[in-house]
CSV table of C-alpha atoms and ligand atoms in Angstrom, one decimal:
chain,number,residue,atom,x,y,z
A,1,MET,CA,3.3,-186.7,-56.4
A,2,ALA,CA,3.3,-189.8,-58.5
A,3,LEU,CA,4.3,-189.4,-62.2
A,4,THR,CA,1.5,-190.6,-64.6
A,5,PHE,CA,3.0,-189.6,-67.9
A,6,SER,CA,6.6,-190.3,-68.7
A,7,LYS,CA,9.1,-191.9,-71.0
A,8,ILE,CA,10.0,-194.3,-68.2
A,9,PRO,CA,9.0,-197.9,-69.0
A,10,GLY,CA,5.6,-198.6,-67.4
A,11,GLU,CA,6.7,-201.4,-65.1
A,12,LEU,CA,9.6,-199.4,-63.9
A,13,LEU,CA,7.4,-196.3,-63.3
A,14,GLU,CA,5.0,-198.4,-61.3
A,15,LYS,CA,7.9,-199.5,-59.0
A,16,PHE,CA,9.2,-195.9,-58.7
A,17,ASN,CA,5.7,-194.6,-57.8
A,18,ALA,CA,5.2,-197.4,-55.3
A,19,LEU,CA,8.5,-196.3,-53.6
A,20,GLU,CA,7.1,-192.8,-53.4
A,21,GLU,CA,3.7,-194.0,-52.0
A,22,LYS,CA,5.4,-195.6,-49.1
A,23,GLY,CA,5.9,-192.0,-47.8
A,24,LYS,CA,9.2,-192.9,-46.1
A,25,TYR,CA,11.2,-190.2,-48.0
A,26,PRO,CA,10.9,-186.6,-46.9
A,27,LYS,CA,12.2,-185.3,-50.2
A,28,ARG,CA,12.2,-186.8,-53.7
A,29,LYS,CA,15.9,-186.6,-53.8
A,30,SER,CA,16.2,-188.9,-50.8
A,31,MET,CA,14.8,-191.8,-52.9
A,32,LEU,CA,17.9,-191.7,-55.1
A,33,VAL,CA,19.6,-194.9,-53.8
A,34,PRO,CA,16.5,-197.0,-53.6
A,35,ALA,CA,15.5,-195.8,-57.1
A,36,LEU,CA,18.9,-196.8,-58.4
A,37,HIS,CA,18.4,-200.3,-56.9
A,38,ILE,CA,15.1,-200.6,-58.7
A,39,ALA,CA,16.6,-199.3,-62.0
A,40,GLN,CA,19.5,-201.7,-61.7
A,41,GLU,CA,17.2,-204.6,-61.2
A,42,HIS,CA,15.2,-203.6,-64.2
A,43,PHE,CA,18.0,-202.9,-66.6
A,44,GLY,CA,20.7,-205.2,-65.1
A,45,TRP,CA,23.1,-202.3,-64.6
A,46,ILE,CA,23.2,-198.5,-64.4
A,47,SER,CA,23.0,-198.0,-68.1
A,48,ASP,CA,22.3,-194.6,-69.8
A,49,GLU,CA,18.6,-195.7,-69.9
A,50,ALA,CA,18.6,-196.4,-66.1
A,51,VAL,CA,20.3,-193.1,-65.4
A,52,ALA,CA,17.7,-191.2,-67.6
A,53,ALA,CA,14.8,-192.9,-65.9
A,54,VAL,CA,16.0,-192.2,-62.4
A,55,ALA,CA,16.9,-188.6,-63.3
A,56,GLU,CA,13.4,-188.0,-64.9
A,57,PHE,CA,11.6,-189.5,-61.9
A,58,LEU,CA,13.5,-187.6,-59.3
A,59,GLU,CA,13.8,-184.4,-61.4
A,60,LEU,CA,17.6,-184.5,-61.1
A,61,SER,CA,20.3,-184.1,-63.8
A,62,PRO,CA,21.6,-187.3,-65.3
A,63,ASN,CA,25.1,-186.3,-64.3
A,64,TYR,CA,24.0,-185.9,-60.7
A,65,VAL,CA,22.5,-189.4,-60.8
A,66,LYS,CA,25.5,-191.0,-62.5
A,67,GLY,CA,27.9,-189.3,-60.1
A,68,ASP,CA,26.0,-190.5,-57.1
A,69,ALA,CA,25.6,-194.1,-58.4
A,70,SER,CA,29.3,-194.3,-59.2
A,71,PHE,CA,30.1,-193.8,-55.5
A,72,TYR,CA,28.6,-197.1,-54.5
A,73,THR,CA,30.2,-200.5,-55.2
A,74,MET,CA,26.8,-202.2,-55.4
A,75,PHE,CA,25.8,-200.3,-58.6
A,76,PHE,CA,27.3,-201.6,-61.8
A,77,MET,CA,28.4,-198.7,-64.0
A,78,ASP,CA,29.4,-201.1,-66.8
A,79,LYS,CA,27.4,-204.0,-68.1
A,80,PRO,CA,28.4,-206.9,-65.8
A,81,GLY,CA,28.9,-210.5,-66.6
A,82,LYS,CA,26.1,-213.1,-66.1
A,83,HIS,CA,27.6,-213.9,-62.6
A,84,VAL,CA,29.1,-211.1,-60.6
A,85,ILE,CA,31.5,-212.4,-58.0
A,86,GLN,CA,31.9,-209.9,-55.2
A,87,VAL,CA,34.7,-210.5,-52.7
A,88,CYS,CA,34.7,-208.5,-49.5
A,89,HIS,CA,38.1,-207.0,-48.9
A,90,ASN,CA,37.4,-205.2,-45.7
A,91,VAL,CA,39.6,-205.7,-42.6
A,92,SER,CA,38.2,-208.9,-41.2
A,93,CYS,CA,37.9,-210.7,-44.5
A,94,TYR,CA,41.3,-209.4,-45.5
A,95,LEU,CA,42.9,-210.9,-42.4
A,96,GLU,CA,41.1,-214.2,-43.2
A,97,GLY,CA,42.7,-214.3,-46.7
A,98,ALA,CA,40.4,-212.4,-49.0
A,99,GLU,CA,43.4,-211.3,-51.1
A,100,ASP,CA,44.3,-214.9,-51.8
A,101,ILE,CA,40.8,-215.5,-53.0
A,102,VAL,CA,40.9,-212.5,-55.3
A,103,ALA,CA,44.4,-213.4,-56.7
A,104,HIS,CA,43.2,-217.0,-57.3
A,105,LEU,CA,40.1,-215.7,-59.1
A,106,GLU,CA,42.1,-213.3,-61.2
A,107,ARG,CA,44.4,-216.1,-62.3
A,108,LYS,CA,41.6,-218.6,-62.9
A,109,LEU,CA,39.3,-216.2,-64.8
A,110,GLY,CA,42.2,-214.5,-66.6
A,111,ILE,CA,40.9,-211.0,-65.7
A,112,LYS,CA,41.8,-208.3,-63.2
A,113,CYS,CA,39.5,-207.3,-60.4
A,114,GLY,CA,36.9,-204.9,-61.9
A,115,GLY,CA,36.9,-206.9,-65.2
A,116,THR,CA,34.6,-209.2,-67.0
A,117,THR,CA,35.6,-212.4,-68.8
A,118,PRO,CA,35.5,-212.1,-72.6
A,119,ASP,CA,32.6,-214.6,-72.8
A,120,GLY,CA,30.6,-212.4,-70.5
A,121,LYS,CA,30.1,-215.1,-67.9
A,122,PHE,CA,31.9,-213.6,-64.9
A,123,SER,CA,32.7,-210.2,-63.5
A,124,LEU,CA,35.0,-209.9,-60.5
A,125,VAL,CA,34.8,-207.0,-58.0
A,126,THR,CA,36.0,-206.3,-54.5
A,127,VAL,CA,33.4,-204.8,-52.2
A,128,GLU,CA,33.3,-203.2,-48.7
A,129,CYS,CA,32.0,-205.1,-45.7
A,130,LEU,CA,29.2,-207.5,-46.5
A,131,GLY,CA,28.1,-207.7,-42.8
A,132,ALA,CA,29.3,-211.2,-42.0
A,133,CYS,CA,32.7,-210.2,-40.6
A,134,GLY,CA,33.0,-213.2,-38.2
A,135,ARG,CA,32.6,-215.6,-41.1
A,136,GLY,CA,35.1,-214.4,-43.6
A,137,PRO,CA,36.3,-214.4,-46.2
A,138,VAL,CA,32.9,-213.7,-47.6
A,139,VAL,CA,31.9,-213.9,-51.3
A,140,GLN,CA,28.6,-212.8,-52.7
A,141,ILE,CA,27.2,-213.8,-56.1
A,142,ASN,CA,24.9,-211.5,-58.0
A,143,ASN,CA,24.2,-209.2,-55.1
A,144,ARG,CA,22.2,-211.9,-53.2
A,145,GLU,CA,23.9,-215.2,-52.7
A,146,TYR,CA,26.3,-215.3,-49.7
A,147,HIS,CA,29.2,-217.8,-49.3
A,148,GLU,CA,31.1,-217.6,-46.1
A,149,TYR,CA,34.4,-219.0,-44.8
A,150,MET,CA,35.6,-219.0,-48.4
A,151,THR,CA,38.6,-221.1,-49.4
A,152,ILE,CA,40.4,-221.8,-52.7
A,153,GLU,CA,38.7,-225.2,-52.9
A,154,LYS,CA,35.3,-223.8,-52.2
A,155,ILE,CA,35.6,-221.0,-54.7
A,156,ASP,CA,36.7,-223.5,-57.4
A,157,SER,CA,33.6,-225.7,-56.8
A,158,LEU,CA,31.4,-222.6,-56.7
A,159,LEU,CA,32.8,-221.5,-60.1
A,160,GLU,CA,32.1,-225.0,-61.5
A,161,SER,CA,28.5,-224.8,-60.2
A,162,LEU,CA,28.1,-221.5,-62.0
A,163,GLU,CA,29.5,-222.7,-65.3
B,1,FES,S1,34.8,-207.5,-43.3
B,1,FES,FE1,34.0,-208.9,-44.8
B,1,FES,S2,32.0,-209.2,-44.2
B,1,FES,FE2,32.7,-207.6,-42.9
């Protein structure tokens, strides 16, 4: 049943309720991953507020929500930079040189994988298969923009365009 009174921000609550109204989920708990996506879009990352909102809506403990979210690489457990560079390091992309792309980005940005530049512009992470295995190495920006057949030259001009 949809929540009508809550500490969850109104716009977010509407989206949570809309998720439930779709009727696709047999149990409330099975909405956890989609609810986390909605919360991340709202807050920008899985902050304590995001965890609290999802936990309240699904009637789960915050620790359960946080533990589940931390399992998936698509959820940011720390506040990310403005641009999140995700490099697929799964088998096909690895064989096509993903590790060279990661090493180049680490050098160029001056951070280690999993880190964020001090100016907050870029975060760098490796992720599991992005579903474009025949066109690797694949890089994704901010969870939505795909760049295939990545090379050092292409990643350099991509970084410039994001600056
Ligand atoms: S292995 Fe990189 S997209 Fe599948």
